[in-house]
PDB file of N, CA and C in Angstrom:
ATOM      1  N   UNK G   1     -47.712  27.698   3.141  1.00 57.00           N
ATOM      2  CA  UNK G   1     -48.742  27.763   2.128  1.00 57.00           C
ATOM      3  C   UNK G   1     -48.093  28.108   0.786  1.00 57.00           C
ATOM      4  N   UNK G   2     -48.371  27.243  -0.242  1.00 59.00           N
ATOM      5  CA  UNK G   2     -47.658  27.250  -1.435  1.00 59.00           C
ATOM      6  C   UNK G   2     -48.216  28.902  -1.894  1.00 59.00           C
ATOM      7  N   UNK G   3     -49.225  29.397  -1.885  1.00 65.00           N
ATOM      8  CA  UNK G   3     -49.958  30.797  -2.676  1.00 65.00           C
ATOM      9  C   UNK G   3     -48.992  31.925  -2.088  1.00 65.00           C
ATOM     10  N   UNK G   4     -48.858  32.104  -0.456  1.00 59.00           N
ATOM     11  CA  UNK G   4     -47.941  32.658  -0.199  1.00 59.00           C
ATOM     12  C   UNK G   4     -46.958  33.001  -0.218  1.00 59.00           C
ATOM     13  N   UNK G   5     -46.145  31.938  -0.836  1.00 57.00           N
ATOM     14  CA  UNK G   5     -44.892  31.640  -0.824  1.00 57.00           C
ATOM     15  C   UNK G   5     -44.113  31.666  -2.824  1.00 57.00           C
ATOM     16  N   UNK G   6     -45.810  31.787  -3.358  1.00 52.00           N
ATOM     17  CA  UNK G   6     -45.717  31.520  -4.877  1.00 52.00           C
ATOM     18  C   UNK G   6     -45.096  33.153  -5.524  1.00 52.00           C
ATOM     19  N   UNK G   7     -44.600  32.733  -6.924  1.00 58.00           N
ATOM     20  CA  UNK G   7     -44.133  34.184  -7.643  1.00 58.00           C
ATOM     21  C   UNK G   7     -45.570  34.313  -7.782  1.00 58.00           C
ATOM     22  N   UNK G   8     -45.526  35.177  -8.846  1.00 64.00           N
ATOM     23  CA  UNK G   8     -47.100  35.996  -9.232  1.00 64.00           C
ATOM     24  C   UNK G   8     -47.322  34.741 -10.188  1.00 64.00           C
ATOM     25  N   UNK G   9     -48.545  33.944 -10.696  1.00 78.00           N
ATOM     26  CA  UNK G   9     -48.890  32.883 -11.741  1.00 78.00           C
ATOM     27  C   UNK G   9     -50.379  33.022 -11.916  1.00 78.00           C
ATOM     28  N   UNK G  10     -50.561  33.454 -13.166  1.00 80.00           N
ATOM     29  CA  UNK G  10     -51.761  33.902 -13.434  1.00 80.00           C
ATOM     30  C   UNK G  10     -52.621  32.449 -14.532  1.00 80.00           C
ATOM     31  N   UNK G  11     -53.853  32.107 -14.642  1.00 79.00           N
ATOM     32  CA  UNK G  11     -54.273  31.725 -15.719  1.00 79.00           C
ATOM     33  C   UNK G  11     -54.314  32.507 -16.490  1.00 79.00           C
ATOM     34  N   UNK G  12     -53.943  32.520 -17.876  1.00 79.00           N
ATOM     35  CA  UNK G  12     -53.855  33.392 -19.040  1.00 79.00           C
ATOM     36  C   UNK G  12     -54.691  32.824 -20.467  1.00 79.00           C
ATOM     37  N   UNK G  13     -54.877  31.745 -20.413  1.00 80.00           N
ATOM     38  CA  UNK G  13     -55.721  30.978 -21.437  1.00 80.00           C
ATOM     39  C   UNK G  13     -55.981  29.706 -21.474  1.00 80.00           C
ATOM     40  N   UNK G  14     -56.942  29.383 -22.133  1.00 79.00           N
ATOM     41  CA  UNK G  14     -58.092  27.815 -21.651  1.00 79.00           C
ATOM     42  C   UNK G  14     -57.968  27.521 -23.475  1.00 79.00           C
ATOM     43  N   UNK G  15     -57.074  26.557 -24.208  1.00 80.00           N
ATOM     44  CA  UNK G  15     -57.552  26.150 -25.695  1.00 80.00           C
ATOM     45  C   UNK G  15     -58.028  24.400 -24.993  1.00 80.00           C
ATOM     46  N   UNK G  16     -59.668  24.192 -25.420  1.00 74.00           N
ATOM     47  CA  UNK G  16     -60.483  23.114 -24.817  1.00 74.00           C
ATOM     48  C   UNK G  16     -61.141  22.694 -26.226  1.00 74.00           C
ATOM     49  N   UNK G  17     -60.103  22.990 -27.695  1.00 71.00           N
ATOM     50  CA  UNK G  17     -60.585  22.561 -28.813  1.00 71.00           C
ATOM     51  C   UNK G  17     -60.270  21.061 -29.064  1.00 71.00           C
ATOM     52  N   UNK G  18     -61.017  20.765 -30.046  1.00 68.00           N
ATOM     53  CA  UNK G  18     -61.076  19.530 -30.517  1.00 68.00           C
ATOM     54  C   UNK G  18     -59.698  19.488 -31.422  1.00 68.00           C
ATOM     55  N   UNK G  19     -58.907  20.196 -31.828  1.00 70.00           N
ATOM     56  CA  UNK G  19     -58.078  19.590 -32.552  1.00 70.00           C
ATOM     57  C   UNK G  19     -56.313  19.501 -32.135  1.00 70.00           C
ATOM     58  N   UNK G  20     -56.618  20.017 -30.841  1.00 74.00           N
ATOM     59  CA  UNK G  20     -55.190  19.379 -29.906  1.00 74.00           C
ATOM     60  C   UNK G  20     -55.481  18.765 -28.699  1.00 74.00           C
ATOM     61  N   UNK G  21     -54.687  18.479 -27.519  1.00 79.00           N
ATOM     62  CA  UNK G  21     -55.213  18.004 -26.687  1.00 79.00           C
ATOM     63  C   UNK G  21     -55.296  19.300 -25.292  1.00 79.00           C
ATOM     64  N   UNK G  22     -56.305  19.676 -24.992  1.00 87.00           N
ATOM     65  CA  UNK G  22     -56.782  20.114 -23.787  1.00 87.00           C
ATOM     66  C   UNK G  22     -55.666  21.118 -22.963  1.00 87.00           C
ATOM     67  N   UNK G  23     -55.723  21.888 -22.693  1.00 87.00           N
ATOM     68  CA  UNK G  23     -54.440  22.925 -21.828  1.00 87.00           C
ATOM     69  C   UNK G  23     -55.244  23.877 -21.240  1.00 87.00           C
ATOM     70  N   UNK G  24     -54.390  24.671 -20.229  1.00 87.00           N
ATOM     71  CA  UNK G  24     -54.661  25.828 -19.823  1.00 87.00           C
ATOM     72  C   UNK G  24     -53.312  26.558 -19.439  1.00 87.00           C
ATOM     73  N   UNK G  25     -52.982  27.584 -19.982  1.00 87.00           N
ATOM     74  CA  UNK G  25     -51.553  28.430 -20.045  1.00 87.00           C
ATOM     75  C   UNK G  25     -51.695  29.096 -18.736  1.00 87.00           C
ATOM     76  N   UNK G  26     -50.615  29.276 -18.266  1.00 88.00           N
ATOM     77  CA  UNK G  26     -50.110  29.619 -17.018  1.00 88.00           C
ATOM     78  C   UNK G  26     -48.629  30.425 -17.166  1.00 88.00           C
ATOM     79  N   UNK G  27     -49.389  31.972 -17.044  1.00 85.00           N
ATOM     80  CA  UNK G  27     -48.229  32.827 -17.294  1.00 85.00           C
ATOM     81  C   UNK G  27     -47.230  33.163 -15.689  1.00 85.00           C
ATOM     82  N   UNK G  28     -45.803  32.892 -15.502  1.00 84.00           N
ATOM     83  CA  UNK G  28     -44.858  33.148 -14.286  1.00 84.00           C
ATOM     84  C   UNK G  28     -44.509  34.522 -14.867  1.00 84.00           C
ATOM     85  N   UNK G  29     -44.655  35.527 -14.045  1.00 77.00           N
ATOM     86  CA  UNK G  29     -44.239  36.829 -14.221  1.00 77.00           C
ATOM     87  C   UNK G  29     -42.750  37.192 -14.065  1.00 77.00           C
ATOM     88  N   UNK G  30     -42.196  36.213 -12.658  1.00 74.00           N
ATOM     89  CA  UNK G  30     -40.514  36.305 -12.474  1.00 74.00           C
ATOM     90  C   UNK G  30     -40.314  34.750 -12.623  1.00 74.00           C
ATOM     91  N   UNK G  31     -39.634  34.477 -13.327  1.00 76.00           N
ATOM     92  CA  UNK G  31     -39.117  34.511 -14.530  1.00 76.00           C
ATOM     93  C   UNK G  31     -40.549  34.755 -15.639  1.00 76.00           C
ATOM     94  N   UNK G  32     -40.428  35.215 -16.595  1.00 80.00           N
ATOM     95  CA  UNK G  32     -41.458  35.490 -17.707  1.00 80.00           C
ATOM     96  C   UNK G  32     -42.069  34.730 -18.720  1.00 80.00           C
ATOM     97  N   UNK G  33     -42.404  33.381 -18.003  1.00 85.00           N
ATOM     98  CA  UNK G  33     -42.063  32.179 -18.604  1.00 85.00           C
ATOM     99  C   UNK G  33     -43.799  31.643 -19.086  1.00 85.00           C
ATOM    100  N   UNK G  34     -44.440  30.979 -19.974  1.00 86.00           N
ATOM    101  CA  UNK G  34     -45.652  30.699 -20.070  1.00 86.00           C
ATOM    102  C   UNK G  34     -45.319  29.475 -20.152  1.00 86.00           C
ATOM    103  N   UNK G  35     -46.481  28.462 -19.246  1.00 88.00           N
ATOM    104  CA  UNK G  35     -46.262  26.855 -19.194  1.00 88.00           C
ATOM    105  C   UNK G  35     -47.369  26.380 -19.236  1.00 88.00           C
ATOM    106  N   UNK G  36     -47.737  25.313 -20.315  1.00 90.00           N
ATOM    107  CA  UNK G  36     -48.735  24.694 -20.652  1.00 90.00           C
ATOM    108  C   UNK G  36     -48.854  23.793 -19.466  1.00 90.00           C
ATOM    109  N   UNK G  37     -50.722  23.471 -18.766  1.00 91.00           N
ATOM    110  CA  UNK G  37     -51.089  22.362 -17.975  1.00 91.00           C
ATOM    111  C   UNK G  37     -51.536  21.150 -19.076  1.00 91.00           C
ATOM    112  N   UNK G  38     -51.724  20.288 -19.158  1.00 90.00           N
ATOM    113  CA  UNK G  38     -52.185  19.185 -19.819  1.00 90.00           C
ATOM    114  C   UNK G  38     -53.869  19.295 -19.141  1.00 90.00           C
ATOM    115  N   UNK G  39     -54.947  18.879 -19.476  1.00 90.00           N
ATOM    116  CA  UNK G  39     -56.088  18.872 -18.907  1.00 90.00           C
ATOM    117  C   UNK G  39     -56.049  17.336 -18.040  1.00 90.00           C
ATOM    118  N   UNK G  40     -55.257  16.393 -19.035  1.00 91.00           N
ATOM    119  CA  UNK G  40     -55.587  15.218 -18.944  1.00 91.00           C
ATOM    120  C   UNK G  40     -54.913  14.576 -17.606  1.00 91.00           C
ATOM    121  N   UNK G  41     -53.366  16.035 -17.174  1.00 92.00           N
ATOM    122  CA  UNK G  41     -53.337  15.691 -16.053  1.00 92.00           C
ATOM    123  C   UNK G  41     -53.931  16.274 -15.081  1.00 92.00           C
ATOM    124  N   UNK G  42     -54.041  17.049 -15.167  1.00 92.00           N
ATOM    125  CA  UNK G  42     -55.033  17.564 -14.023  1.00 92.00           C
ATOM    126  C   UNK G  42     -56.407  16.410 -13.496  1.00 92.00           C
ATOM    127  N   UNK G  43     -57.013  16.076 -14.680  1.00 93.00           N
ATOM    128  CA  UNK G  43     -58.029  15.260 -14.890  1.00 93.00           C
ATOM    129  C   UNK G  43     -57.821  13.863 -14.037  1.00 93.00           C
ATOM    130  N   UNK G  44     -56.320  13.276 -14.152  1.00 93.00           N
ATOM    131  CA  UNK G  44     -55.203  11.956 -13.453  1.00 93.00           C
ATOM    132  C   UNK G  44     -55.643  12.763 -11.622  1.00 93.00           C
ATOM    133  N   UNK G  45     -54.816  13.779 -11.653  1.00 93.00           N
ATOM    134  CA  UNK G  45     -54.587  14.658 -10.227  1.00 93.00           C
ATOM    135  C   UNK G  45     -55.774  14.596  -9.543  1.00 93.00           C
ATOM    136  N   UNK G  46     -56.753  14.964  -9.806  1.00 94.00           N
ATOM    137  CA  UNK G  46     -58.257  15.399  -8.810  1.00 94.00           C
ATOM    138  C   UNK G  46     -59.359  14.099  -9.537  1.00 94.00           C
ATOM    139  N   UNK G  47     -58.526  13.104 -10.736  1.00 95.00           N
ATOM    140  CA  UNK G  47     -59.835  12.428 -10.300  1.00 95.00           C
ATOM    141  C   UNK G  47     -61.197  12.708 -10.740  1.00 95.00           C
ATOM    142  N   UNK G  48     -61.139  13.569 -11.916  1.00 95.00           N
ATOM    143  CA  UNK G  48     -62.634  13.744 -12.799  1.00 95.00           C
ATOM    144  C   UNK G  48     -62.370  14.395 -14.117  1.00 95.00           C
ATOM    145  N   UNK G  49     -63.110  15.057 -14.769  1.00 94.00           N
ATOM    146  CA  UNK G  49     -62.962  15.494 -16.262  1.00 94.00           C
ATOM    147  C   UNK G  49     -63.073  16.701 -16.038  1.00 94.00           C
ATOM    148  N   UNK G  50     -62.175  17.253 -16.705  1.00 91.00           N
ATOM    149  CA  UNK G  50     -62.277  19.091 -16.924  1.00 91.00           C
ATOM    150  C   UNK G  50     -62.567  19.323 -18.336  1.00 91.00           C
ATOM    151  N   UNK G  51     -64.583  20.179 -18.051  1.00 87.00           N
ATOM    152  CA  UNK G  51     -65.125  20.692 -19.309  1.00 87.00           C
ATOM    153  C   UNK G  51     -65.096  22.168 -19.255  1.00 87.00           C
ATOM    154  N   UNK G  52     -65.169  22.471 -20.590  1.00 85.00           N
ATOM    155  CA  UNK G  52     -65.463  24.150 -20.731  1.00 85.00           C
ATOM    156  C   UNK G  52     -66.493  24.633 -19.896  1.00 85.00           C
ATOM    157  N   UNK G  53     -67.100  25.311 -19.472  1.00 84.00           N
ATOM    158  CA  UNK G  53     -68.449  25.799 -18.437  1.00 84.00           C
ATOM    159  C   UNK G  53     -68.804  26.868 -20.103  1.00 84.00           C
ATOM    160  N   UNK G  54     -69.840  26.176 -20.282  1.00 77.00           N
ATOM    161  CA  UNK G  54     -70.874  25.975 -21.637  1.00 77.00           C
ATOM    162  C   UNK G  54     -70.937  27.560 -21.941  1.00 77.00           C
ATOM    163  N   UNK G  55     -71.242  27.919 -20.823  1.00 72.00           N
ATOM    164  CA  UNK G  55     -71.520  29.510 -20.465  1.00 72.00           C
ATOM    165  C   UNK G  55     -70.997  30.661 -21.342  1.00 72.00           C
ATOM    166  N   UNK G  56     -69.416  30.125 -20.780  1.00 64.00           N
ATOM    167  CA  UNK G  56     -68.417  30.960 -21.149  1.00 64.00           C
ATOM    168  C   UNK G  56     -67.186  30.236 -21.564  1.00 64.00           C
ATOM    169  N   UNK G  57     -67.601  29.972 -23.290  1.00 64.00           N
ATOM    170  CA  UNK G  57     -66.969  29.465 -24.034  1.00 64.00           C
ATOM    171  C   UNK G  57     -67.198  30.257 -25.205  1.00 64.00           C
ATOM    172  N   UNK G  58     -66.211  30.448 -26.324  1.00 64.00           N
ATOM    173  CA  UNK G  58     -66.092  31.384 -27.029  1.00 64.00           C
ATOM    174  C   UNK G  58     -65.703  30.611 -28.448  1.00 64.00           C
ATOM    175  N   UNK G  59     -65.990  31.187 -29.640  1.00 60.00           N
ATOM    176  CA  UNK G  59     -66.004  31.013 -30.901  1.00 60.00           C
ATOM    177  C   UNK G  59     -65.886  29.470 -30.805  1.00 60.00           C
ATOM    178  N   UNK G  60     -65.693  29.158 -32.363  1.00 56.00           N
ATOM    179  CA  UNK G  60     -65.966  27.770 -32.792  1.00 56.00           C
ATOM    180  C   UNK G  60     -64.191  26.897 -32.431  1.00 56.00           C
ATOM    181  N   UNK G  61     -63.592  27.512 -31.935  1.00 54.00           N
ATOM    182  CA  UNK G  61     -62.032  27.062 -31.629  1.00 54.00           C
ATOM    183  C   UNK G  61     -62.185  26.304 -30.174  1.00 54.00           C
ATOM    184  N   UNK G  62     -63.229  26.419 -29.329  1.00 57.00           N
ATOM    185  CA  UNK G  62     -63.191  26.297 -28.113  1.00 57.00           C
ATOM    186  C   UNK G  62     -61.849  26.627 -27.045  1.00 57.00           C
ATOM    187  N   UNK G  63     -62.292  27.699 -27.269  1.00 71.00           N
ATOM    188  CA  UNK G  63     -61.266  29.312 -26.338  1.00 71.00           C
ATOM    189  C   UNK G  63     -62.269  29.326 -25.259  1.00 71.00           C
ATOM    190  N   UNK G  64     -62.129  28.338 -23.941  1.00 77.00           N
ATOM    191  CA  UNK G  64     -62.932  29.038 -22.967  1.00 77.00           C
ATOM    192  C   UNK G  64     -62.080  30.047 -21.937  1.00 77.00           C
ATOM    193  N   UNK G  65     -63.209  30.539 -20.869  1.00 83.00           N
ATOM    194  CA  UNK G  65     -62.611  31.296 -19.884  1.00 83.00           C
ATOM    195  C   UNK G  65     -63.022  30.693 -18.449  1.00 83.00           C
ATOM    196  N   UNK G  66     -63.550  29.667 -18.630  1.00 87.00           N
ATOM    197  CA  UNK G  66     -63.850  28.747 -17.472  1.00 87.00           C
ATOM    198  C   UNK G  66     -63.856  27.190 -17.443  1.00 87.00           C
ATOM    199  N   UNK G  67     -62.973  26.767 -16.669  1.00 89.00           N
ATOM    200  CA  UNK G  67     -63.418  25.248 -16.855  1.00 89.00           C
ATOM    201  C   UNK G  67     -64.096  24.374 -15.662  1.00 89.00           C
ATOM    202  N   UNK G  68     -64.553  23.601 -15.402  1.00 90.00           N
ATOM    203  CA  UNK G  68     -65.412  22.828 -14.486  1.00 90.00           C
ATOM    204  C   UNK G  68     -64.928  21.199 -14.405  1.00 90.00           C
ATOM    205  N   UNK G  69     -64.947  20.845 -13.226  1.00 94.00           N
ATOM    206  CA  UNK G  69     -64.781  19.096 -12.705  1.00 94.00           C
ATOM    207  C   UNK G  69     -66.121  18.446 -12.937  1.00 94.00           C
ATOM    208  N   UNK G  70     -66.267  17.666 -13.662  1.00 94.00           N
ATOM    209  CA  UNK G  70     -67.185  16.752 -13.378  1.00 94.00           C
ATOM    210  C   UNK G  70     -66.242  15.392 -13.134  1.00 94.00           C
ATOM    211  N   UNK G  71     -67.601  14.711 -11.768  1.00 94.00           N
ATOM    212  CA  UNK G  71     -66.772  13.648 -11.192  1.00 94.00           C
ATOM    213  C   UNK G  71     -66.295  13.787  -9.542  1.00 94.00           C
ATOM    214  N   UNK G  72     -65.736  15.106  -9.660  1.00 94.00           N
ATOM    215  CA  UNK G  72     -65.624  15.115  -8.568  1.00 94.00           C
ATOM    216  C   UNK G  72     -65.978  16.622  -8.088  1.00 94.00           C
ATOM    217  N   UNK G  73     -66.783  16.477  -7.252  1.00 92.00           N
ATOM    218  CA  UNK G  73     -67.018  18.305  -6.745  1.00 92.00           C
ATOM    219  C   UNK G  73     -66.186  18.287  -5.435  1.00 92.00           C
ATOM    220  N   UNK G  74     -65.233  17.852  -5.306  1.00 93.00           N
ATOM    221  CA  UNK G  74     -64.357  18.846  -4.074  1.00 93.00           C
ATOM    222  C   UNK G  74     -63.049  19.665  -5.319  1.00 93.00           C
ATOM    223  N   UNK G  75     -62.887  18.768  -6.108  1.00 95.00           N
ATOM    224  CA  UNK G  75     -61.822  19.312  -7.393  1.00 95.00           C
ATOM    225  C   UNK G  75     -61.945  20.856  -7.969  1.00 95.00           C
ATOM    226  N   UNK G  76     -60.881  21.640  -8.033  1.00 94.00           N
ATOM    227  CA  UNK G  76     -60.876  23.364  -7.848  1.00 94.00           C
ATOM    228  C   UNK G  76     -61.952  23.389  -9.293  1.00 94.00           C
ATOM    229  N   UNK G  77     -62.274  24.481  -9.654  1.00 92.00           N
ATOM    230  CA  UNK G  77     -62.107  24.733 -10.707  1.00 92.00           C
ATOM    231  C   UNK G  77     -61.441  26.072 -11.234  1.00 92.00           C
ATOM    232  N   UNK G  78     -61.389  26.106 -12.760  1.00 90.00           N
ATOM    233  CA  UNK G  78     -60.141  26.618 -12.966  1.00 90.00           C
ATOM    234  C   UNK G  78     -60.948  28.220 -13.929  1.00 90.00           C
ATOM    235  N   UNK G  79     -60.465  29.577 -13.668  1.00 88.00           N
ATOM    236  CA  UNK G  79     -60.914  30.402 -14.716  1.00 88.00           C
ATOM    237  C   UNK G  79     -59.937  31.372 -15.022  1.00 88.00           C
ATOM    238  N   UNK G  80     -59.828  31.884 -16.242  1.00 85.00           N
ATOM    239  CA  UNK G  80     -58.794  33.333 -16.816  1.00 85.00           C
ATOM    240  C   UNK G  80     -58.522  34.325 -15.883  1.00 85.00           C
ATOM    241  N   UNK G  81     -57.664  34.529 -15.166  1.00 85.00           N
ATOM    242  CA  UNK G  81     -57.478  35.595 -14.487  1.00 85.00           C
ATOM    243  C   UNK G  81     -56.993  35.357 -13.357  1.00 85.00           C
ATOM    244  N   UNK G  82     -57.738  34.005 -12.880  1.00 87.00           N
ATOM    245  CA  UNK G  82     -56.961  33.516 -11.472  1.00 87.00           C
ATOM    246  C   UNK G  82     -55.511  33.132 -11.182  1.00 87.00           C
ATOM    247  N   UNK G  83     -55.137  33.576 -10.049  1.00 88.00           N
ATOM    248  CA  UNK G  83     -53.747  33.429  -9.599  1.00 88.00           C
ATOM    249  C   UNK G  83     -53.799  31.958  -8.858  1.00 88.00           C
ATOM    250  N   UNK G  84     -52.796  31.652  -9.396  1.00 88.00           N
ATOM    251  CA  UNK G  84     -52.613  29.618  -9.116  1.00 88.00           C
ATOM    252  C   UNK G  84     -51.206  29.379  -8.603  1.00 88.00           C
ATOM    253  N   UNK G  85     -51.142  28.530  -7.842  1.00 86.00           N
ATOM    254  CA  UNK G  85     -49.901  27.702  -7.383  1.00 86.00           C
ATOM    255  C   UNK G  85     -49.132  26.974  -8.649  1.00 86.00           C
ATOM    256  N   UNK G  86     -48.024  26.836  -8.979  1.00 87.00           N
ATOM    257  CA  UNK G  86     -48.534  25.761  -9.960  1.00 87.00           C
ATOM    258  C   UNK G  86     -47.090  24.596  -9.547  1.00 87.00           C
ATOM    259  N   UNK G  87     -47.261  23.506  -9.415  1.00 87.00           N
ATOM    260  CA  UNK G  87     -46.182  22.720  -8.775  1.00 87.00           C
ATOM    261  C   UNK G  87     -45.716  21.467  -9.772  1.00 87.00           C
ATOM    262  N   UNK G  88     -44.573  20.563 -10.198  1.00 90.00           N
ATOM    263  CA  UNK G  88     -44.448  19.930 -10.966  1.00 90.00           C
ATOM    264  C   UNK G  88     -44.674  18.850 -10.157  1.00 90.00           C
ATOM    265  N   UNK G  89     -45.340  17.413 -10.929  1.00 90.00           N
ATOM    266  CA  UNK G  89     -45.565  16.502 -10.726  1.00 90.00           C
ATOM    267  C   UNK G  89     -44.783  15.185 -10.773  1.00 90.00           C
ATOM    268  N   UNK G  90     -44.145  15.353 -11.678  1.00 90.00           N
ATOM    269  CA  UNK G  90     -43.924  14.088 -12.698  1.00 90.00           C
ATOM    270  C   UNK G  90     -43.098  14.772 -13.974  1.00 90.00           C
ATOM    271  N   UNK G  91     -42.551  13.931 -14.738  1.00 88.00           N
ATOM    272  CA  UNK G  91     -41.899  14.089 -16.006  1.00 88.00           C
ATOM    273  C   UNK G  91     -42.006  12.726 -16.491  1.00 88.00           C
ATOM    274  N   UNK G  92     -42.374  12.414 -17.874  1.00 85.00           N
ATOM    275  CA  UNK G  92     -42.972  11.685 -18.699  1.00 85.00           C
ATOM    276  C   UNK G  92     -42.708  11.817 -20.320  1.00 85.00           C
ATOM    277  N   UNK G  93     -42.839  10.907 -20.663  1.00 81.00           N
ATOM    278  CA  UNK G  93     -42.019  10.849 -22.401  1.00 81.00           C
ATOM    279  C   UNK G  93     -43.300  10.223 -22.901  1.00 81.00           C
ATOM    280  N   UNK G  94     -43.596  10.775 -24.348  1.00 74.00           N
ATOM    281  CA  UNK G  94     -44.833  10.286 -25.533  1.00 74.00           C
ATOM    282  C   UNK G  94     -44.863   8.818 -25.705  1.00 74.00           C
ATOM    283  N   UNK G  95     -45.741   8.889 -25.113  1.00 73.00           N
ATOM    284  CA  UNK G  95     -46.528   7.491 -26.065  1.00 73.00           C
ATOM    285  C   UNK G  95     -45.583   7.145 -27.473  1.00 73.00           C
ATOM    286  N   UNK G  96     -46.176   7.979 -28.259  1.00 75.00           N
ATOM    287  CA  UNK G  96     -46.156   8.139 -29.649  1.00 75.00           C
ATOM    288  C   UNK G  96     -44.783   8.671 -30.202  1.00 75.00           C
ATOM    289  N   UNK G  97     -43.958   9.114 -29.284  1.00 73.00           N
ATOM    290  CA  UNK G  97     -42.641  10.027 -29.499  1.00 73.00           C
ATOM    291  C   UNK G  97     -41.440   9.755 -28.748  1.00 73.00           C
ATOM    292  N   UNK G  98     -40.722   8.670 -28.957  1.00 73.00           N
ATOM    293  CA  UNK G  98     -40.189   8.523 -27.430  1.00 73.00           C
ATOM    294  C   UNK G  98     -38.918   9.908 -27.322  1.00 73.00           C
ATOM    295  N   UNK G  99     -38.687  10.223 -28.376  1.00 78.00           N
ATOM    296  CA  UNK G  99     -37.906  11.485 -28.547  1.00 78.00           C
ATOM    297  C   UNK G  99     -38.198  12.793 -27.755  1.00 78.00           C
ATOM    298  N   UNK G 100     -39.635  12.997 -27.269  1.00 80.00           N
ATOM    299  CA  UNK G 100     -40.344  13.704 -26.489  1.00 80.00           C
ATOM    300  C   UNK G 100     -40.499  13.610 -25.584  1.00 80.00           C
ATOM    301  N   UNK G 101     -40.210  14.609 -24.238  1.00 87.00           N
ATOM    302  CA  UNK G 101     -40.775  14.662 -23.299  1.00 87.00           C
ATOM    303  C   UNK G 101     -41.350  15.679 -22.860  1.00 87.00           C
ATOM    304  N   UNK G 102     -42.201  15.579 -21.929  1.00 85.00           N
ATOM    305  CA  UNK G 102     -42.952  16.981 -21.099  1.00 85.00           C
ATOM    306  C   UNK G 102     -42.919  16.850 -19.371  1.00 85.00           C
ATOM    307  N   UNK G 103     -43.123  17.848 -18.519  1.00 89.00           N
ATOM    308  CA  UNK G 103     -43.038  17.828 -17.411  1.00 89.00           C
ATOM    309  C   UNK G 103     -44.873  17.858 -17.233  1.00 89.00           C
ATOM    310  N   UNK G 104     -45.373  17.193 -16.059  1.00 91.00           N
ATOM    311  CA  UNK G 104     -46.343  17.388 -15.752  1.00 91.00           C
ATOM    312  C   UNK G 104     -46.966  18.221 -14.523  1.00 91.00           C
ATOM    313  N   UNK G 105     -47.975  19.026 -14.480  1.00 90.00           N
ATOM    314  CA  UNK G 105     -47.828  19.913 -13.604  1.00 90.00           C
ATOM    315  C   UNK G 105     -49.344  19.674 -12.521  1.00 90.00           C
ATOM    316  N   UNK G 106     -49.461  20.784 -11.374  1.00 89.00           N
ATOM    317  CA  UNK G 106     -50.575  20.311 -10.915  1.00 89.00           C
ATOM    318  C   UNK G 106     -51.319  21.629 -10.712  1.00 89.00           C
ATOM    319  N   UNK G 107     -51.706  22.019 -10.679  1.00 89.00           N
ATOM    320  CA  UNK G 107     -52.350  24.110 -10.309  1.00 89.00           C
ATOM    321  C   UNK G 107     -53.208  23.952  -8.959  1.00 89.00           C
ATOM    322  N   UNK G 108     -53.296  24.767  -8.064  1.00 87.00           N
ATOM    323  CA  UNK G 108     -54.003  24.847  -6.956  1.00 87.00           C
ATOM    324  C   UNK G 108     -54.801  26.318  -7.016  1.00 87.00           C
ATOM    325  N   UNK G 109     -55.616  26.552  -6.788  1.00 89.00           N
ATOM    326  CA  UNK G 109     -56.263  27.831  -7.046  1.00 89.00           C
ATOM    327  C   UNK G 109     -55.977  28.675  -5.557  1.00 89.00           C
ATOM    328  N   UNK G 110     -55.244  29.794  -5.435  1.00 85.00           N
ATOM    329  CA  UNK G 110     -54.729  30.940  -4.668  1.00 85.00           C
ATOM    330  C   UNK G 110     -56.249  31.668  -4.729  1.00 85.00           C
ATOM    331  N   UNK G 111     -56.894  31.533  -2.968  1.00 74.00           N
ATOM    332  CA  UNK G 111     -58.037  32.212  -2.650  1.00 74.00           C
ATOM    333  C   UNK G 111     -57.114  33.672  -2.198  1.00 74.00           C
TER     334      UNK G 111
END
């Protein structure tokens, strides 16, 4: 079981604003490392759209603390505080940048 077997990996923050593209930070305690998820892969991974949960969404930056699948309801959903698997997927270079690359990741939610 990946949760078992995982360092400590916490969700630490949800930016679900309009003026970058979509993330949720994922702090590794050993090593001390913070790693951005893409929404859009996650969104590729499970197969539906990850929105803010309306609820609990905060100022005009869209800083949530919860996010939700629409599309698919077996797909986790994701909130601040939870301890996650987090596994690499893929590695991939910009569209727009070929100078750029990023690793892509996948999060599993640790019951």
């Amino acid at each position: 079981n990946a949760c078992t077997r995982a360092r400590l990996r916490f969700v630490i923050g949800m930016d679900f604003s309009l003026k970058k593209p979509e993330r949720i930070y994922v702090q590794l305690l050993k090593p001390g490392v913070q790693v951005k998820v893409y929404a859009q892969d996650l969104n590729a991974h499970h197969r539906c759209m990850y929105v803010p949960d309306k609820h609990r969404t905060f100022g005009r930056w869209g800083t949530a603390v919860k996010v939700l699948p629409q599309g698919n309801p077996r797909a986790p959903t994701y909130a601040i505080g939870m301890r996650v698997s987090l596994r690499v997927l893929d590695h991939a270079t910009y569209a727009k940048d070929h100078t750029k690359d990023r690793w892509i990741f996948s999060l599993t939610p640790c019951i």
